[in-house]
JSON list of C-alpha atoms in Angstrom, two decimals:
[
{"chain": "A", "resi": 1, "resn": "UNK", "atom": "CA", "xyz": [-20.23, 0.14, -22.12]},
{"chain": "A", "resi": 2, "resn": "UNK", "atom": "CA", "xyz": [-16.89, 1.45, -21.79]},
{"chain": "A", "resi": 3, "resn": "UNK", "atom": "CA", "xyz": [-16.30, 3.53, -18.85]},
{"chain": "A", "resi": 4, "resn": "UNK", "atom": "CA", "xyz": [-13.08, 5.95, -19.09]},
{"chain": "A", "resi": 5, "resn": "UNK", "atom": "CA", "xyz": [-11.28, 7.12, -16.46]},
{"chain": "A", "resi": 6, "resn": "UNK", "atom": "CA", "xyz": [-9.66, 10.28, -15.68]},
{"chain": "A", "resi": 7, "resn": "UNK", "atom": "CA", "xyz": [-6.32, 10.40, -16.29]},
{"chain": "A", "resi": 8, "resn": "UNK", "atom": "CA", "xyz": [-3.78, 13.04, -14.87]},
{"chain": "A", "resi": 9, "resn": "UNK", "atom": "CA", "xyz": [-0.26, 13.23, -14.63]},
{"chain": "A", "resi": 10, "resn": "UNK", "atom": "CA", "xyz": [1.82, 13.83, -11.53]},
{"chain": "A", "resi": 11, "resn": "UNK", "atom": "CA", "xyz": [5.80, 15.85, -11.03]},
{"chain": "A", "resi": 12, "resn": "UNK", "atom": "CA", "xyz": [7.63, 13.18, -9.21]},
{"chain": "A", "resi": 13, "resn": "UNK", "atom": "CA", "xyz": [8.30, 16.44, -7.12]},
{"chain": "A", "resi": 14, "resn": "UNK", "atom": "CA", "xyz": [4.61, 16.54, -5.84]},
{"chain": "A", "resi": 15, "resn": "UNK", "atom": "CA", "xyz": [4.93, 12.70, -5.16]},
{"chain": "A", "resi": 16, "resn": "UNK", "atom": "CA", "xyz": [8.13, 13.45, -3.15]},
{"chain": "A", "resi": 17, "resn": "UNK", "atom": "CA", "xyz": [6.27, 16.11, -1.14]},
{"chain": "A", "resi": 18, "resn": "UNK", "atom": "CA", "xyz": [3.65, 14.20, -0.39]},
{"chain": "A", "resi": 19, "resn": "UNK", "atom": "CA", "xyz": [6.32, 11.53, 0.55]},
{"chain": "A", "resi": 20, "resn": "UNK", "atom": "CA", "xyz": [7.33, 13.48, 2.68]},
{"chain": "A", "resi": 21, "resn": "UNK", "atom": "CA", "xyz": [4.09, 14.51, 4.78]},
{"chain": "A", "resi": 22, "resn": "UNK", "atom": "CA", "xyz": [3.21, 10.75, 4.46]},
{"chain": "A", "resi": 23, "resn": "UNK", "atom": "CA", "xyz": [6.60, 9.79, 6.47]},
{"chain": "A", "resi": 24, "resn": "UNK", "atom": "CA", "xyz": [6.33, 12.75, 9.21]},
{"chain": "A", "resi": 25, "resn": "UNK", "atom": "CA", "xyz": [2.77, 12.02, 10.13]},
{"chain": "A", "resi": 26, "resn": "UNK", "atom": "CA", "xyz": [4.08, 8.32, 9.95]},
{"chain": "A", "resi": 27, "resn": "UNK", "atom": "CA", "xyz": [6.86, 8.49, 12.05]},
{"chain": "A", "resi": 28, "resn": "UNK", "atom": "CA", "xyz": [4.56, 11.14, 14.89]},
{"chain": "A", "resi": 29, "resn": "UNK", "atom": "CA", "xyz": [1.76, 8.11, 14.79]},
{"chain": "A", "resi": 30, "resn": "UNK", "atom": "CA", "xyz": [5.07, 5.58, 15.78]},
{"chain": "A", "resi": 31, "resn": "UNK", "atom": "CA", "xyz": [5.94, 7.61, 18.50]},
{"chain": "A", "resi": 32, "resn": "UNK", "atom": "CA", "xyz": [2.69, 7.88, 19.93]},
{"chain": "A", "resi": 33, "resn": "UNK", "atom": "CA", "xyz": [1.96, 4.23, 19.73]},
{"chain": "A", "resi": 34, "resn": "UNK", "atom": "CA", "xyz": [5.50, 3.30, 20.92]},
{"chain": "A", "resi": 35, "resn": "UNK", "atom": "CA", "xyz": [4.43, 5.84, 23.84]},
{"chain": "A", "resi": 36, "resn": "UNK", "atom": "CA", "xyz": [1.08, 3.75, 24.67]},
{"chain": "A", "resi": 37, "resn": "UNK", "atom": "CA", "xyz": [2.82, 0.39, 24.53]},
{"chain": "A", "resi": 38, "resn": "UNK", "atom": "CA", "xyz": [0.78, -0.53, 21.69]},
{"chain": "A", "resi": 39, "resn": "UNK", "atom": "CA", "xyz": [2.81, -3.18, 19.06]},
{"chain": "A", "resi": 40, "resn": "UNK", "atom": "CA", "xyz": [4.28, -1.55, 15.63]},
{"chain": "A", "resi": 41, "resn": "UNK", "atom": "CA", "xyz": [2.61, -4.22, 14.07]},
{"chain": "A", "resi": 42, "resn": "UNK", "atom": "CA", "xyz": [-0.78, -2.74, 14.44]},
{"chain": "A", "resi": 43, "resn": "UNK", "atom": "CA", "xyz": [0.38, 0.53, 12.32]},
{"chain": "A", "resi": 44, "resn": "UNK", "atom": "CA", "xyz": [1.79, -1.65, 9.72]},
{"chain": "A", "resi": 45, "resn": "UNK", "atom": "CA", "xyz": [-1.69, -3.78, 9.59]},
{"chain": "A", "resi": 46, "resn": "UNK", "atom": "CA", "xyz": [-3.50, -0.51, 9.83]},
{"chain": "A", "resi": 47, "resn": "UNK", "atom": "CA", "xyz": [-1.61, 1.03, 6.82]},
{"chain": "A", "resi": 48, "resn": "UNK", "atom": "CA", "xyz": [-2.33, -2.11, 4.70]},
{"chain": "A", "resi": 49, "resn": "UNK", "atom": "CA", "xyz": [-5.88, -2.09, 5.15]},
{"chain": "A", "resi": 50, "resn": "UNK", "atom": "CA", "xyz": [-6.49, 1.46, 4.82]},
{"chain": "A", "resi": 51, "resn": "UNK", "atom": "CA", "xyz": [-4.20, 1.71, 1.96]},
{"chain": "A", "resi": 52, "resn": "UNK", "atom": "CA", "xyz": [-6.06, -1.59, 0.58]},
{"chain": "A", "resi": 53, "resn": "UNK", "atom": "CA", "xyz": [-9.81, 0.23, 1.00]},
{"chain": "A", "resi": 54, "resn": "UNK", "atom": "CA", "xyz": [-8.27, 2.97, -0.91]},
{"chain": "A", "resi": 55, "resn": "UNK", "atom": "CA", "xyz": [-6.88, 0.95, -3.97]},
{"chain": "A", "resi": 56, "resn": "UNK", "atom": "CA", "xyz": [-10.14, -0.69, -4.34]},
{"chain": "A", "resi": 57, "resn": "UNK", "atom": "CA", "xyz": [-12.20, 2.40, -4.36]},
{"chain": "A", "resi": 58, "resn": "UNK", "atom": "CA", "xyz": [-9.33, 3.39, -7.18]},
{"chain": "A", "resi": 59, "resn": "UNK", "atom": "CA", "xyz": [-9.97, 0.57, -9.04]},
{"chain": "A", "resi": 60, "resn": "UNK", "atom": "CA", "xyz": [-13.63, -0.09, -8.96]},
{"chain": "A", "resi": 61, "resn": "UNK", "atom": "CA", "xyz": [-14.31, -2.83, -11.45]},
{"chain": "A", "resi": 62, "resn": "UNK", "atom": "CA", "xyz": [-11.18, -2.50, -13.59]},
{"chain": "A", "resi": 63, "resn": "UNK", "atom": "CA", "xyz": [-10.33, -6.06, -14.25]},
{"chain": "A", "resi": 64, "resn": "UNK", "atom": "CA", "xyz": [-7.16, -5.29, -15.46]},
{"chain": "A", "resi": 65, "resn": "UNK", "atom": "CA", "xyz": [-5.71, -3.91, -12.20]},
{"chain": "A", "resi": 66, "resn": "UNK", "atom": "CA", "xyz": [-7.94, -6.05, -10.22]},
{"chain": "A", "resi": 67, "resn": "UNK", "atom": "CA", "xyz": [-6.02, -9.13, -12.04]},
{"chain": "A", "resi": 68, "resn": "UNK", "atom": "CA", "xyz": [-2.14, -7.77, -11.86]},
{"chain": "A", "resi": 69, "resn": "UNK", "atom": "CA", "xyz": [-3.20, -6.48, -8.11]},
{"chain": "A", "resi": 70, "resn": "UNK", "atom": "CA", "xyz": [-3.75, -10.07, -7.43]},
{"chain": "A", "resi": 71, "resn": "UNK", "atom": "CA", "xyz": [-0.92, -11.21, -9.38]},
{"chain": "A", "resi": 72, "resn": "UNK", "atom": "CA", "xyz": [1.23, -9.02, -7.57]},
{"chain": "A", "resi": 73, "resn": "UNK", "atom": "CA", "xyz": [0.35, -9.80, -3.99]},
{"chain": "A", "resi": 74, "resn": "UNK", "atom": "CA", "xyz": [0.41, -13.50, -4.96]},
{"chain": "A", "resi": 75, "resn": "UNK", "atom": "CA", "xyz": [4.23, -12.93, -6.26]},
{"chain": "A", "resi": 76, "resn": "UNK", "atom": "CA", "xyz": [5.11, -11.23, -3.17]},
{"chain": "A", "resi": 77, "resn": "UNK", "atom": "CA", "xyz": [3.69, -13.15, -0.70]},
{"chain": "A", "resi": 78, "resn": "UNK", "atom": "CA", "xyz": [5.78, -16.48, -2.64]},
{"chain": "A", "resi": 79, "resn": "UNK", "atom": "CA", "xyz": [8.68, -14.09, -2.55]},
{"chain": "A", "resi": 80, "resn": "UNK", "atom": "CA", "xyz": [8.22, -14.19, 1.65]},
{"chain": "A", "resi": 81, "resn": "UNK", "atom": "CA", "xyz": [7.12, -17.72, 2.02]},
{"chain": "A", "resi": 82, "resn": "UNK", "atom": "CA", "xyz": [10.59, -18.17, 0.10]},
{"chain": "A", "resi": 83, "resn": "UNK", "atom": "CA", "xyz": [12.88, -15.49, 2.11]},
{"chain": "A", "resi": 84, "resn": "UNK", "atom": "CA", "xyz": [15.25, -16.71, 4.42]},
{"chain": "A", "resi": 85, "resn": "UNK", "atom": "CA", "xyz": [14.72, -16.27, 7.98]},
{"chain": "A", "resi": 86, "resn": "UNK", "atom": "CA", "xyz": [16.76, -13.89, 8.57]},
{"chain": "A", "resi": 87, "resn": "UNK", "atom": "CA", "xyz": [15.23, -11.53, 5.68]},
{"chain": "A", "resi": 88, "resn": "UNK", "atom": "CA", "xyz": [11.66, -11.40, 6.81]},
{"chain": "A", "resi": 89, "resn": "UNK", "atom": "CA", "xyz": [12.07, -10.21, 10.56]}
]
């Protein structure tokens, strides 16, 4: 059974906007953190797990993008194993 997906297309302008709000709300949730001591590093793990829940609802069961997904966060996480020190903090 072959299951299509939607497909749309997107103006890089709406992508910008929504840039945009992304960074503002971003930068407001920083300052509030920064504000109750808490560490950055908590947004930043917060982001990646939300943002990971979110991809995987995306994908479903597409193999495809479950396979390059995984390629990709194997190649990047080489690509920091392999940074110098003085690139990765």
């Amino acid at each position: 059974m072959n299951k299509s997906k939607p497909t749309y297309t997107v103006e890089l302008s709406v992508v910008d906007e929504a840039a945009k709000i992304m960074v503002a709300h971003t930068n407001m949730a920083m300052q509030e953190m920064a504000e109750k001591g808490m560490d950055p590093g908590l947004a930043v793990q917060a982001v990646v797990q939300m943002s990971l829940r979110l991809y995987a609802d995306l994908i479903g069961d597409d193999e495809e993008a479950i396979r390059q997904t995984r390629k990709f966060i194997d190649e990047w996480e080489r690509d920091l194993s392999d940074a110098p020190d003085s690139q990765t903090h």
